Amino acid sequence: MCGIVGYIGYRDAYPIVIKGLHRLEYRGYDSAGIALLDKDLKVYKKAGKVSALEDFVKDLPLTSTVGMGHTRWATHGAPSDRNSHPHSSGDRKLTIIHNGIIENYANIKETLLAKGHVFKSDTDTEVLIHLIEDIKTQTGLDLQEAVRVALNKVVGAYAIVIMSADEPDMIIAARKGSPLVIGVGEGEYFVASDATPIVEYTKNVVYLNDNEIAYIHRNELLVKNIDNTVQTPYIQELDLKLEALEKGGYDHFMLKEIYEQPRSIRDCLRGRIYPQQGKVQLGGIKEYVEKLKNVDRIIIVACGTSWHAGLVGEYLIEEYARVPVEVEYASEFRYRNPIITEKDLVIAISQSGETADTMAAIELAKEKGATIFGICNVVGASIPRITHAGVYTHAGPEIGVASTKAFTAQVTVLTLIAFYIGQKRGAIKQSTLIEYLTQLDEIPTLVEQALKSNDRVKEIAEKFKNSNNCLFLGRGSSFPVALEGALKLKEISYIHAEGYPAAEMKHGPIALIDEDMPVIFIATKHSSYEKVISNIQEVKARGGQVAAIVTQGDTTVKDMADYIIEIPEVNEAFVPLVSTIPLQLLAYHIAVMRGCNVDQPRNLAKSVTVE
Ligand code: M6R
């Protein structure tokens, strides 16, 4: 949540900062602000999108070779001009941008208020810059030391950038629990919440570690840890293409990302499956083969869409590897004293690799001695760095707040893990594995075919666009797909939607069904097909409107449903990968028809780095 960007070098800072904020806007978009250093500090901030800030400053002189900017997702204090970042010290000589939460801000604020500090916002962040100012003036420490001492006093999570009018040739950046990347150029440095604002200027980056502070001058990067020990920054090369950050002719990032899925699944599979040999290769976890052979329980922790992927993983791993799996919301798991031992394997799934609850769940499981694997999309994010091993999804940057290609890539990785463990434990026959891998190799093409349902889905969207509620029903691994379809619809179109196992409908939700209630079934020709047909009949008997996702050529469901969407025939193991596609398209079209902001739905942010 919140995006931060900073620059020091020889170029004009404003265009770099504002472009960076646009790239980071997916992280939060309720207000934005910038600071530039031109003799003295100039701070401009505005409630609303980054474009509102741009309009606000468009006629102002904005020359500076040092600058920083922030796009906010409010935690402390409502979205408003005055709560927007940057926040400045009382003497206006220091200014800060911050992503995270200072948990003990109230106590610090009380002490500072007693000393006469005056606050202009309701934020925790303003307290931190006043604390730094206070330490500096009370102790005579220089800015570097004052920042370090202040950070030792705060509890919580932060990624910060600080500028000072008295030190125009330096910016200070620090992180604990919130991501921060430093771009290393020639005579210039960039700082940002992720690499997207940096990639067009340099491919060389340093991912700051927790408890590190970077003192950045135009020609020097000094990194120390919070105890003042000098660290050697590890410079790595970014594997990120600029085109991946553009809409590429699509109206929205979400639509682009839906259409990218044949490619993203292919990238996820590349070099990992060898169908003819019946071999799955997962370099990231290969050191753990013995563990996987003997593991008696797998616990999957995740949030949101990643949790839905985890539920699909439960079906796959139990079916093909025959290991019991529990799937937990990371936010619940971390607070309920779960029983975990060193025998357990915990798999944490996260697109961003920064989700606070998932990270806390990992730390808890680690303390209890479990082995932790990560399934993550963003390379170099925090989760891959705190897990023992893992598998990247390689879906490429996902900018739309509603997760689409990350979900199918997560399910693809879980499928690979299920087969990998199954093979190592002898739970799956080699001939069966060859058969499965051969079809898995074809999935990108089948997803391409499923995307051809777009026009049909759009017609159905037209019928359902004014509904207030919607039910999504499926059985087996189509149940998590139903949950995912409902989440997609509610988060971008604001229609209330619920996903249920189809058989559960009669235990309550059936009471909701009337002629205004669209019910979307995943009714492909697999193990529960006949049962799902009975559930469709139950809805029809009560006047509900049924749209069903069916296997190509199905005539039985066609005769009873109001609308059908055909998807190519696919082995049951891979249904979630294909049946999800029309549900993503349905949510997308309904949201567009309702005039919603598809890529940046209200109240949401892409990376949820607060609890
Ligand atoms: O980055 P993560 O996968 O850890 O994020 C988890 C959820 O916040 C995320 O999936 C969220 O539910 C999306 N908005 C769903 O589209």
PDB file of C-alpha atoms in Angstrom, residues 235-331:
ATOM      1  CA  ILE A 235      23.606  -4.971  -7.111  1.00  0.00           C
ATOM      2  CA  GLN A 236      21.482  -7.201  -9.316  1.00  0.00           C
ATOM      3  CA  GLU A 237      20.176  -6.926 -12.836  1.00  0.00           C
ATOM      4  CA  LEU A 238      16.468  -6.420 -13.397  1.00  0.00           C
ATOM      5  CA  ASP A 239      14.693  -8.864 -15.645  1.00  0.00           C
ATOM      6  CA  LEU A 240      11.801  -6.556 -16.480  1.00  0.00           C
ATOM      7  CA  LYS A 241      10.742  -5.169 -19.833  1.00  0.00           C
ATOM      8  CA  LEU A 242       9.218  -1.725 -20.180  1.00  0.00           C
ATOM      9  CA  GLU A 243       6.429  -3.034 -22.477  1.00  0.00           C
ATOM     10  CA  ALA A 244       5.220  -5.176 -19.592  1.00  0.00           C
ATOM     11  CA  LEU A 245       4.311  -1.974 -17.760  1.00  0.00           C
ATOM     12  CA  GLU A 246       2.254  -0.449 -20.577  1.00  0.00           C
ATOM     13  CA  LYS A 247      -1.356  -1.198 -21.578  1.00  0.00           C
ATOM     14  CA  GLY A 248      -0.193  -2.224 -25.045  1.00  0.00           C
ATOM     15  CA  GLY A 249      -3.359  -1.079 -26.847  1.00  0.00           C
ATOM     16  CA  TYR A 250      -5.846  -2.554 -24.343  1.00  0.00           C
ATOM     17  CA  ASP A 251      -8.337  -0.278 -22.594  1.00  0.00           C
ATOM     18  CA  HIS A 252      -7.320  -1.569 -19.201  1.00  0.00           C
ATOM     19  CA  PHE A 253      -4.418  -3.426 -17.616  1.00  0.00           C
ATOM     20  CA  MET A 254      -6.875  -6.033 -16.372  1.00  0.00           C
ATOM     21  CA  LEU A 255      -7.985  -6.898 -19.896  1.00  0.00           C
ATOM     22  CA  LYS A 256      -4.405  -6.993 -21.109  1.00  0.00           C
ATOM     23  CA  GLU A 257      -3.501  -9.299 -18.242  1.00  0.00           C
ATOM     24  CA  ILE A 258      -6.473 -11.593 -18.934  1.00  0.00           C
ATOM     25  CA  TYR A 259      -5.329 -11.897 -22.547  1.00  0.00           C
ATOM     26  CA  GLU A 260      -1.728 -12.455 -21.511  1.00  0.00           C
ATOM     27  CA  GLN A 261      -2.576 -15.756 -19.815  1.00  0.00           C
ATOM     28  CA  PRO A 262      -1.625 -18.108 -22.625  1.00  0.00           C
ATOM     29  CA  ARG A 263       1.791 -16.440 -22.559  1.00  0.00           C
ATOM     30  CA  SER A 264       2.092 -16.224 -18.767  1.00  0.00           C
ATOM     31  CA  ILE A 265       1.157 -19.889 -18.259  1.00  0.00           C
ATOM     32  CA  ARG A 266       3.633 -20.844 -20.983  1.00  0.00           C
ATOM     33  CA  ASP A 267       6.360 -18.813 -19.236  1.00  0.00           C
ATOM     34  CA  CYS A 268       5.468 -20.474 -15.965  1.00  0.00           C
ATOM     35  CA  LEU A 269       5.824 -23.941 -17.499  1.00  0.00           C
ATOM     36  CA  ARG A 270       8.968 -23.194 -19.512  1.00  0.00           C
ATOM     37  CA  GLY A 271      11.884 -25.412 -18.552  1.00  0.00           C
ATOM     38  CA  ARG A 272       9.829 -27.086 -15.847  1.00  0.00           C
ATOM     39  CA  ILE A 273       8.033 -29.886 -17.666  1.00  0.00           C
ATOM     40  CA  TYR A 274       9.348 -32.602 -19.946  1.00  0.00           C
ATOM     41  CA  PRO A 275       6.200 -34.451 -21.052  1.00  0.00           C
ATOM     42  CA  GLN A 276       7.873 -37.199 -23.028  1.00  0.00           C
ATOM     43  CA  GLN A 277      10.124 -38.118 -20.128  1.00  0.00           C
ATOM     44  CA  GLY A 278       7.345 -37.638 -17.601  1.00  0.00           C
ATOM     45  CA  LYS A 279       9.527 -35.224 -15.673  1.00  0.00           C
ATOM     46  CA  VAL A 280       8.812 -32.089 -13.646  1.00  0.00           C
ATOM     47  CA  GLN A 281      11.796 -29.956 -12.771  1.00  0.00           C
ATOM     48  CA  LEU A 282      11.524 -27.316 -10.054  1.00  0.00           C
ATOM     49  CA  GLY A 283      14.984 -25.909  -9.436  1.00  0.00           C
ATOM     50  CA  GLY A 284      13.836 -23.672  -6.578  1.00  0.00           C
ATOM     51  CA  ILE A 285      12.815 -26.581  -4.348  1.00  0.00           C
ATOM     52  CA  LYS A 286      15.103 -29.352  -5.544  1.00  0.00           C
ATOM     53  CA  GLU A 287      17.173 -29.260  -2.352  1.00  0.00           C
ATOM     54  CA  TYR A 288      14.062 -30.345  -0.450  1.00  0.00           C
ATOM     55  CA  VAL A 289      13.285 -33.637  -2.184  1.00  0.00           C
ATOM     56  CA  GLU A 290      13.878 -35.686   0.967  1.00  0.00           C
ATOM     57  CA  LYS A 291      11.582 -33.392   2.920  1.00  0.00           C
ATOM     58  CA  LEU A 292       8.890 -33.755   0.273  1.00  0.00           C
ATOM     59  CA  LYS A 293       9.175 -37.546   0.276  1.00  0.00           C
ATOM     60  CA  ASN A 294       8.542 -37.654   3.996  1.00  0.00           C
ATOM     61  CA  VAL A 295       6.275 -34.727   4.659  1.00  0.00           C
ATOM     62  CA  ASP A 296       3.030 -35.664   6.425  1.00  0.00           C
ATOM     63  CA  ARG A 297       1.191 -32.374   6.108  1.00  0.00           C
ATOM     64  CA  ILE A 298       1.256 -29.280   3.952  1.00  0.00           C
ATOM     65  CA  ILE A 299      -0.236 -26.007   5.141  1.00  0.00           C
ATOM     66  CA  ILE A 300      -0.942 -23.358   2.537  1.00  0.00           C
ATOM     67  CA  VAL A 301      -1.173 -19.747   3.741  1.00  0.00           C
ATOM     68  CA  ALA A 302      -2.301 -16.845   1.584  1.00  0.00           C
ATOM     69  CA  CYS A 303      -4.855 -14.042   1.204  1.00  0.00           C
ATOM     70  CA  GLY A 304      -7.509 -13.136  -1.361  1.00  0.00           C
ATOM     71  CA  THR A 305      -7.044 -14.585  -4.807  1.00  0.00           C
ATOM     72  CA  SER A 306      -3.847 -16.315  -3.727  1.00  0.00           C
ATOM     73  CA  TRP A 307      -5.871 -18.128  -1.059  1.00  0.00           C
ATOM     74  CA  HIS A 308      -8.267 -19.299  -3.775  1.00  0.00           C
ATOM     75  CA  ALA A 309      -5.287 -20.627  -5.721  1.00  0.00           C
ATOM     76  CA  GLY A 310      -4.254 -22.390  -2.505  1.00  0.00           C
ATOM     77  CA  LEU A 311      -7.665 -24.103  -2.336  1.00  0.00           C
ATOM     78  CA  VAL A 312      -7.195 -25.378  -5.878  1.00  0.00           C
ATOM     79  CA  GLY A 313      -3.750 -26.535  -4.740  1.00  0.00           C
ATOM     80  CA  GLU A 314      -5.352 -28.509  -1.915  1.00  0.00           C
ATOM     81  CA  TYR A 315      -7.385 -30.534  -4.406  1.00  0.00           C
ATOM     82  CA  LEU A 316      -4.391 -31.065  -6.663  1.00  0.00           C
ATOM     83  CA  ILE A 317      -1.850 -31.994  -3.988  1.00  0.00           C
ATOM     84  CA  GLU A 318      -4.201 -34.336  -2.147  1.00  0.00           C
ATOM     85  CA  GLU A 319      -5.266 -35.987  -5.412  1.00  0.00           C
ATOM     86  CA  TYR A 320      -1.890 -36.384  -7.106  1.00  0.00           C
ATOM     87  CA  ALA A 321       0.642 -36.371  -4.263  1.00  0.00           C
ATOM     88  CA  ARG A 322      -1.606 -37.917  -1.586  1.00  0.00           C
ATOM     89  CA  VAL A 323      -0.391 -35.542   1.138  1.00  0.00           C
ATOM     90  CA  PRO A 324      -2.968 -33.941   3.456  1.00  0.00           C
ATOM     91  CA  VAL A 325      -3.269 -30.216   2.883  1.00  0.00           C
ATOM     92  CA  GLU A 326      -4.771 -27.444   4.982  1.00  0.00           C
ATOM     93  CA  VAL A 327      -5.410 -24.043   3.481  1.00  0.00           C
ATOM     94  CA  GLU A 328      -5.442 -21.092   5.825  1.00  0.00           C
ATOM     95  CA  TYR A 329      -6.138 -17.398   5.562  1.00  0.00           C
ATOM     96  CA  ALA A 330      -2.773 -15.954   6.575  1.00  0.00           C
ATOM     97  CA  SER A 331      -4.531 -13.310   8.673  1.00  0.00           C
TER      98      SER A 331
END
